[in-house]
Structures are given as structure tokens and as C-alpha cells.
Backbone as CSV, one residue per row, in Angstrom:
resi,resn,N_x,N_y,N_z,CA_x,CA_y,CA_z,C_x,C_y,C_z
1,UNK,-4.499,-59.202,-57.543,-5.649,-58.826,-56.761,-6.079,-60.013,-55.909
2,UNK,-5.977,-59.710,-54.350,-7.023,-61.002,-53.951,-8.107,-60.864,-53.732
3,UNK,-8.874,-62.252,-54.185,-10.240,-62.124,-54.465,-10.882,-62.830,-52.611
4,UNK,-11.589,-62.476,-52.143,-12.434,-62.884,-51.190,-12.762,-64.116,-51.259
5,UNK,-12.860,-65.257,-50.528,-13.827,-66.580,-50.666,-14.967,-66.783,-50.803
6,UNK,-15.362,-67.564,-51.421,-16.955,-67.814,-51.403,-16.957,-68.857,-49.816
7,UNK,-18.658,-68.318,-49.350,-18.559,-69.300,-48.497,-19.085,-70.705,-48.941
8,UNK,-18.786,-71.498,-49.555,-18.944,-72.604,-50.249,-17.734,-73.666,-50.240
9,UNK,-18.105,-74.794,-50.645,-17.405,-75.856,-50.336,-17.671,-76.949,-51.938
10,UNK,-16.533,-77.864,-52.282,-17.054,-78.598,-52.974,-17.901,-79.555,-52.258
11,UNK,-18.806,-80.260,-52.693,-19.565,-79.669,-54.490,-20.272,-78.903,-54.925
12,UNK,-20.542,-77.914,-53.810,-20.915,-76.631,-54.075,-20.874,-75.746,-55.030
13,UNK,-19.628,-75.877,-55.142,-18.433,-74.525,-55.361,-19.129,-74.545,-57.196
14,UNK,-19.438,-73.432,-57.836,-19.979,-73.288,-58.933,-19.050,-72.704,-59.773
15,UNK,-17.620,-72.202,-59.029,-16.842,-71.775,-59.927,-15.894,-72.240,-59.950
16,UNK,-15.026,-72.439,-60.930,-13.692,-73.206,-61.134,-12.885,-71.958,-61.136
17,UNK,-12.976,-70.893,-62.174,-11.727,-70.082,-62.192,-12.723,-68.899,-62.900
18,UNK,-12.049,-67.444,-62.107,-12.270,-66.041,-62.291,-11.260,-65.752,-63.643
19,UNK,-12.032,-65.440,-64.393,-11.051,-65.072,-65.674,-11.025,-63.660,-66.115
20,UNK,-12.170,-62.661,-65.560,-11.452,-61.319,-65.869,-13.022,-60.576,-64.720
21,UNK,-12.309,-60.152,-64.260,-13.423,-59.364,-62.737,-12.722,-57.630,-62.616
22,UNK,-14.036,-56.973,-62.869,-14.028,-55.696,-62.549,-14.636,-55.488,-61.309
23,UNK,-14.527,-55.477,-60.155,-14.712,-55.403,-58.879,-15.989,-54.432,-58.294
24,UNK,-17.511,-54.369,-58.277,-18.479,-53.743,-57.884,-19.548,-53.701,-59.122
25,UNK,-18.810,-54.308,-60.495,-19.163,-54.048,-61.647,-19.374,-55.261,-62.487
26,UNK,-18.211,-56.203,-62.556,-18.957,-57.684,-63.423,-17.279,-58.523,-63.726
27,UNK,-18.196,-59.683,-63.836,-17.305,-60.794,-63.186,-17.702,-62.200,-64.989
28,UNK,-16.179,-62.933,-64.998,-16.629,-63.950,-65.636,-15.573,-64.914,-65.089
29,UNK,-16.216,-65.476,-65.326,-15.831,-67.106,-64.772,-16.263,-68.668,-65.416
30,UNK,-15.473,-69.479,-65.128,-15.886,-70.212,-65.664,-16.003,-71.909,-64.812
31,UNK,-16.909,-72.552,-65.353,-17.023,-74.084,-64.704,-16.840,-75.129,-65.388
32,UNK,-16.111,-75.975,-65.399,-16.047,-77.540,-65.676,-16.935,-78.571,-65.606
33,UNK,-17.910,-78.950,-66.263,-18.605,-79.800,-65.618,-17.677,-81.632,-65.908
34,UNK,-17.537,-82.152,-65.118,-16.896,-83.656,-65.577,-17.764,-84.650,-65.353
35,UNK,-17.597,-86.261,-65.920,-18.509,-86.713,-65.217,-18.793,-87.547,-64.022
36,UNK,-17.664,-87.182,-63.123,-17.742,-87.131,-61.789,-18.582,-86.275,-60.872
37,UNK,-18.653,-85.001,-61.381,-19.444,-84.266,-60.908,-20.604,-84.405,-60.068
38,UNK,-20.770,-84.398,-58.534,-21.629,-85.077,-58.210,-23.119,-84.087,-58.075
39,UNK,-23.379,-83.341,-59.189,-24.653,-82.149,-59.545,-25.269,-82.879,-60.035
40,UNK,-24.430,-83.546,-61.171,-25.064,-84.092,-62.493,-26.126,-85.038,-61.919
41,UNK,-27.153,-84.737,-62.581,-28.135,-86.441,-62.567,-27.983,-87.319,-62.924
42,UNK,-28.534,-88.822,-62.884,-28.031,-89.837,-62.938,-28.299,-89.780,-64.827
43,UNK,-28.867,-89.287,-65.325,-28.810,-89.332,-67.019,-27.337,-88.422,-67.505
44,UNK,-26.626,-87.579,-66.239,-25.259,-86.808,-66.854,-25.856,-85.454,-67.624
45,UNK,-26.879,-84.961,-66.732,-27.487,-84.313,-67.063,-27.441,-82.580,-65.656
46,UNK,-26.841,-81.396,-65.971,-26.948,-80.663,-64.745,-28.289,-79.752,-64.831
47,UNK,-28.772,-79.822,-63.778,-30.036,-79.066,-63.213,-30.301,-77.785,-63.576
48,UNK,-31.150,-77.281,-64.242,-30.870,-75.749,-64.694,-30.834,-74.722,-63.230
49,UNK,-31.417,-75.381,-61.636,-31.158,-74.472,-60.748,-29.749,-74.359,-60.250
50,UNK,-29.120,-75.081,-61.083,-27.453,-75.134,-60.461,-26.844,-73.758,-61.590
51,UNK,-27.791,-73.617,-62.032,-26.790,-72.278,-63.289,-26.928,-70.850,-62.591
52,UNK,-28.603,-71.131,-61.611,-28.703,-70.178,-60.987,-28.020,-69.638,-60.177
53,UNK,-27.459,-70.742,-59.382,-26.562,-71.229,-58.318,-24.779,-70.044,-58.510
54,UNK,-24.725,-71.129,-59.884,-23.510,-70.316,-60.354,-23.968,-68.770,-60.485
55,UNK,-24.827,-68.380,-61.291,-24.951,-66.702,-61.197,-24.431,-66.036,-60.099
56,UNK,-25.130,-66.566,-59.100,-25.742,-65.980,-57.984,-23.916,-65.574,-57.224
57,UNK,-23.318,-66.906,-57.216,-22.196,-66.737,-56.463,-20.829,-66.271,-57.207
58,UNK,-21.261,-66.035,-58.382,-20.401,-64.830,-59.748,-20.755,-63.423,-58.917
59,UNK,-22.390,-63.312,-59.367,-22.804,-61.697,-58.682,-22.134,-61.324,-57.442
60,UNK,-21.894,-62.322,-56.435,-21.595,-61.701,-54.796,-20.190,-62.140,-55.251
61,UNK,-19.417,-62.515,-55.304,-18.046,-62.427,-55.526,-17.606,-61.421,-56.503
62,UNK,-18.355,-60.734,-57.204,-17.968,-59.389,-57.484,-18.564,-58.304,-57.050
63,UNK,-19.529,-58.488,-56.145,-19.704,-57.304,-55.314,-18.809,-57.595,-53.767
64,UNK,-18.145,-58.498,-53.097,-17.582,-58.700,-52.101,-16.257,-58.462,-52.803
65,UNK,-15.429,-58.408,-53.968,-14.533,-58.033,-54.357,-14.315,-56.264,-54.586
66,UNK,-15.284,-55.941,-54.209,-15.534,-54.108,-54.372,-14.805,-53.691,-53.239
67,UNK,-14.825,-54.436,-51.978,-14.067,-54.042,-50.960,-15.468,-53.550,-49.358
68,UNK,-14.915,-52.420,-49.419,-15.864,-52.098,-47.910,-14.823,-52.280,-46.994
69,UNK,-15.415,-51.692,-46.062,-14.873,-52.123,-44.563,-14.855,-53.414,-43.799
70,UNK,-14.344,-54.034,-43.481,-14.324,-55.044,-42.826,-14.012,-56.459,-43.839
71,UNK,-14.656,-57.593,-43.166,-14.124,-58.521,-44.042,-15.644,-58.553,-45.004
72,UNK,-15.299,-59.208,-46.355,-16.485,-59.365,-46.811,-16.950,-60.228,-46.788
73,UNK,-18.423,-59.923,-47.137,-19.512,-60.595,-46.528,-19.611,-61.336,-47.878
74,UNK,-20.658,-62.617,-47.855,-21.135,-63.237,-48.886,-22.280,-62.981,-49.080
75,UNK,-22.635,-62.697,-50.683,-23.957,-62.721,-51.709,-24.971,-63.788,-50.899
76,UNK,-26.158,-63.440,-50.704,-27.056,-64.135,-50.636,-28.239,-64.245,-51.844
77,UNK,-28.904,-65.215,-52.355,-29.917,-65.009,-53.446,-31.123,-64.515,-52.970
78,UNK,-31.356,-63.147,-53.566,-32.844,-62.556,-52.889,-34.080,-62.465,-53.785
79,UNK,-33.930,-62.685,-54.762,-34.687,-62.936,-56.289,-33.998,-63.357,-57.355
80,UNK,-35.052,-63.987,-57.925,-34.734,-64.252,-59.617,-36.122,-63.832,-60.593
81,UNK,-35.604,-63.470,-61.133,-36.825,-62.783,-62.529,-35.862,-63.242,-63.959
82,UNK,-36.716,-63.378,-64.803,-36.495,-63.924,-66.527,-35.816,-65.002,-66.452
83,UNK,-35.698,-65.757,-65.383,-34.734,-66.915,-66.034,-35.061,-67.648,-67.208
84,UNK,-34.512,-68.410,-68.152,-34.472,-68.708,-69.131,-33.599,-70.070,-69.141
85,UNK,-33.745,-71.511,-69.623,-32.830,-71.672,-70.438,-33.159,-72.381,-71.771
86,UNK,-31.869,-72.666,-72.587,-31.987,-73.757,-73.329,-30.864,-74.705,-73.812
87,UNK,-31.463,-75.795,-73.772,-30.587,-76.818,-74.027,-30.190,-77.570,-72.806
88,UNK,-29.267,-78.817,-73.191,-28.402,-79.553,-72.213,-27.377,-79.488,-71.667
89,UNK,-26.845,-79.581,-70.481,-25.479,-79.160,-70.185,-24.831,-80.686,-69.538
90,UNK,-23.825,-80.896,-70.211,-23.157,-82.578,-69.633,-21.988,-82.453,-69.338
91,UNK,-21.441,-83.546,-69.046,-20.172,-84.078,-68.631,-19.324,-83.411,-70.094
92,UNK,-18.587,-82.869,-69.816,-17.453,-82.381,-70.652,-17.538,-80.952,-71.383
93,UNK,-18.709,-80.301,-71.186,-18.971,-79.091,-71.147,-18.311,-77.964,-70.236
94,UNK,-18.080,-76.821,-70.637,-17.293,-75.981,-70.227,-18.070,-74.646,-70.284
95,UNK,-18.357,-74.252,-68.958,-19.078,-73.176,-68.860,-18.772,-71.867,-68.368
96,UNK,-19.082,-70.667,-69.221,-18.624,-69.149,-68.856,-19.705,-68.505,-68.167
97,UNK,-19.621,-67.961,-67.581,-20.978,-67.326,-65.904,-20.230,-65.647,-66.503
98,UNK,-21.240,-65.192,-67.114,-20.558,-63.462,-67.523,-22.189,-63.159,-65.768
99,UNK,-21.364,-62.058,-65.488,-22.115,-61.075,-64.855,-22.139,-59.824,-64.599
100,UNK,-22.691,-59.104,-64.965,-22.806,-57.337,-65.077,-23.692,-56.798,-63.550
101,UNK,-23.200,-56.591,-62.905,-23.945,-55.529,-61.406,-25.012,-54.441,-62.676
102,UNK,-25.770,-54.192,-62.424,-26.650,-52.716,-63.432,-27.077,-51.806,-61.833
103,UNK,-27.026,-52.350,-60.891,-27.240,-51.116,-59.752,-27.244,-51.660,-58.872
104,UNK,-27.199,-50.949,-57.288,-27.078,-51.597,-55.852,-27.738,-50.372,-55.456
105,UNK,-28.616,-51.130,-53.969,-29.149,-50.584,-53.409,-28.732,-50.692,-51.661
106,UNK,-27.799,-50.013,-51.341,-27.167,-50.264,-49.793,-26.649,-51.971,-49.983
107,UNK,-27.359,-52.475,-49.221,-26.478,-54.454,-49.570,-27.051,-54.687,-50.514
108,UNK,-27.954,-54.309,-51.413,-28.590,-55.145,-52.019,-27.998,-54.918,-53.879
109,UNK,-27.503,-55.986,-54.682,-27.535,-55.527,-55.942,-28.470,-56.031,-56.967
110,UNK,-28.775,-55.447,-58.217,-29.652,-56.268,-59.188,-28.429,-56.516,-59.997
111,UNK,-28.566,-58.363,-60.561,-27.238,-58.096,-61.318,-28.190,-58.939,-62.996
112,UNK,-27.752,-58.435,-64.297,-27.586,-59.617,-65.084,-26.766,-60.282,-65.479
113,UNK,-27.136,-61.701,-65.868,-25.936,-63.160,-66.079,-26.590,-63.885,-67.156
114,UNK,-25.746,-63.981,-67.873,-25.847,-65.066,-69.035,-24.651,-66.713,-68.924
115,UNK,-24.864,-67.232,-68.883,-24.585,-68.427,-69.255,-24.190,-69.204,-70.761
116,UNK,-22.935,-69.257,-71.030,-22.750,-69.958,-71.975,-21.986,-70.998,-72.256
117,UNK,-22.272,-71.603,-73.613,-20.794,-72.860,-73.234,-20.240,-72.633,-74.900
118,UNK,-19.131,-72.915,-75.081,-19.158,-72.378,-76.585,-19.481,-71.510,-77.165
119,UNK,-19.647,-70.558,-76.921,-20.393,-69.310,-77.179,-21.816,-69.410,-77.651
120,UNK,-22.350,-70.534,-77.324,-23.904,-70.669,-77.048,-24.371,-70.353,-76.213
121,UNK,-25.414,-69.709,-76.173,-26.524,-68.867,-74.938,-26.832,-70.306,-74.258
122,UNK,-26.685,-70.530,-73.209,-27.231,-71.764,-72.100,-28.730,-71.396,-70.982
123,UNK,-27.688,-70.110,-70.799,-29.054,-69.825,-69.840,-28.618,-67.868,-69.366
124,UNK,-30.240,-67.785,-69.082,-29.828,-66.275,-68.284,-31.098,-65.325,-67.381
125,UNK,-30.652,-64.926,-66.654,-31.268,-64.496,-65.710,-30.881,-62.996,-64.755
126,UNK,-32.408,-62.011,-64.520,-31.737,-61.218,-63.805,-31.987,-61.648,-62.051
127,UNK,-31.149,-61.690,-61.557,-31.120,-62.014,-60.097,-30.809,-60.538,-58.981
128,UNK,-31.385,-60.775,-57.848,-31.123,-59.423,-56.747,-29.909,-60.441,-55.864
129,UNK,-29.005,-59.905,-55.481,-28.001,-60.295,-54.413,-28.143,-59.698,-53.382
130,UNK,-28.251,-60.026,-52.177,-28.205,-59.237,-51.035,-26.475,-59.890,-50.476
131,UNK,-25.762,-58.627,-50.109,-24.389,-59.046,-49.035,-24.961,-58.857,-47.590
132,UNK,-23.622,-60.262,-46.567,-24.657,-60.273,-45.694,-24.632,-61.476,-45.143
133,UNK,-24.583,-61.852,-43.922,-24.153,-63.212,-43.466,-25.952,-63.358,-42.913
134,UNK,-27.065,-64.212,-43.649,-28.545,-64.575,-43.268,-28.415,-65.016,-41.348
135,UNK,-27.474,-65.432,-41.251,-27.056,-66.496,-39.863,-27.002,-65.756,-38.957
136,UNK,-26.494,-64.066,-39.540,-25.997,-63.106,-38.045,-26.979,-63.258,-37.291
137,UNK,-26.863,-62.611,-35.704,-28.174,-61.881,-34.879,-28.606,-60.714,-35.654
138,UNK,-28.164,-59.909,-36.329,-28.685,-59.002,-37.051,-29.533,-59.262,-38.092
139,UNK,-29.400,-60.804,-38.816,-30.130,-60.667,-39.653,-31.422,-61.546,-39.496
140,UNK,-31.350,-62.374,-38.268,-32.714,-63.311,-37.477,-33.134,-63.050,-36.311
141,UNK,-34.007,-62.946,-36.305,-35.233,-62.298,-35.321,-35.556,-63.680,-34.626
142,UNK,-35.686,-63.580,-33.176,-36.111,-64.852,-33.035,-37.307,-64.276,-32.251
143,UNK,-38.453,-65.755,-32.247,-39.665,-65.473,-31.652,-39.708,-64.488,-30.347
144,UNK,-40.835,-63.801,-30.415,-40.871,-63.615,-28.548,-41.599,-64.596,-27.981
């Protein structure tokens, strides 16, 4: 199956490797953190908005893997509700990004994501994805 690109770049890039994706429906993946990593804080410590980060670009890479017409578009983050976490995440940790789509609304999906490392709960959150390039003329209005 080929999977679509994220539009992202290292050190962006929140995912290392797609390990089992049902396409419109839910996605897991997973991340490396090393301690090169240039996320980490200077204590080797990663940011809990970088987990969001990862959700977010799990959710739209399995709704841009559903297909459609044309080329696909990339997930944008349009909400977050319940986030949660707990604990530390460091250099040598190994992280799984599960994500379940539960419904879409035209571009828009609600997805939930849990976060784990070891099969410890890390973090989780339900997030809205909108598909959708923010940059088009379609999607910015400029002043009159």
C-alpha cells in the first residue's frame, strides 16, 4: 500500500514507522525518541505538546490514506479536548501513537489517540482533524 506524505520535515516528523493502518479508520505507529533528538529539552526531557503533535499527524495520515480524489491533502489540528498525560518521556524511549477515526464530518474528523511506551498509558487525547491545505486561496480570506 502507498501511504501519502506527511507534509513535514525532520525534526518535525513525529513518526518513525506505520506499523499496521486501516485506511479512513485507525493508524499505529511508532517514534524513537534518541538523545539527539532535537524536541527534547535541555533536561532530555520531550514536551507533552509534541505527543499532541504526533496524534494529530497519525489522525491525518490515516484519513489522507482513505484515498479521495485527487492528491491528498494534509490533517490540520482543529481541536483538542481530554488531553491527559502522565509521566516522562526520554532519550531511549520508544513510542506507539494508536489512533481510531470514531466519525468525519465532510473534511473534518474526530479522532481518539492514546500514547504509549511499553505498554504504559503516556498520554491521550480526543483531537478534531480537518483535511486541507490552511495556505490555499480557498482556505484564506484576505482583508478588503
Amino acid at each position: 500500500m502507498n501511504l501519502p506524505d506527511l507534509p513535514h520535515a525532520y525534526p518535525f516528523l513525529m513518526l518513525d514507522r506505520v506499523v499496521d493502518l486501516e485506511p479512513g479508520r485507525s493508524i499505529v505507529a511508532t517514534k524513537n525518541l534518541t538523545s539527539t533528538d532535537p524536541l527534547l529539552q535541555p533536561n532530555g526531557v520531550l514536551p507533552a505538546i509534541f505527543l499532541v503533535e504526533a496524534l494529530t499527524q497519525a489522525a491525518g495520515l490515516a484519513l489522507a490514506a482513505a484515498g479521495g480524489q485527487g492528491q491528498p491533502q494534509p490533517g490540520v489540528l482543529a481541536r483538542i479536548d481530554r488531553f491527559r498525560t502522565r509521566g516522562r518521556l526520554t532519550a531511549g524511549d520508544r513510542l506507539t501513537i494508536s489512533v481510531r477515526i470514531v466519525r468525519t464530518f465532510g473534511p473534518t474528523a474526530l479522532a481518539r489517540g492514546v500514547v504509549t511506551v511499553g505498554g504504559r498509558r503516556c498520554a491521550a487525547a480526543e483531537i478534531a482533524v480537518r483535511l486541507g491545505n490552511p495556505t490555499s486561496p480557498a482556505a484564506v480570506s484576505e482583508p478588503a
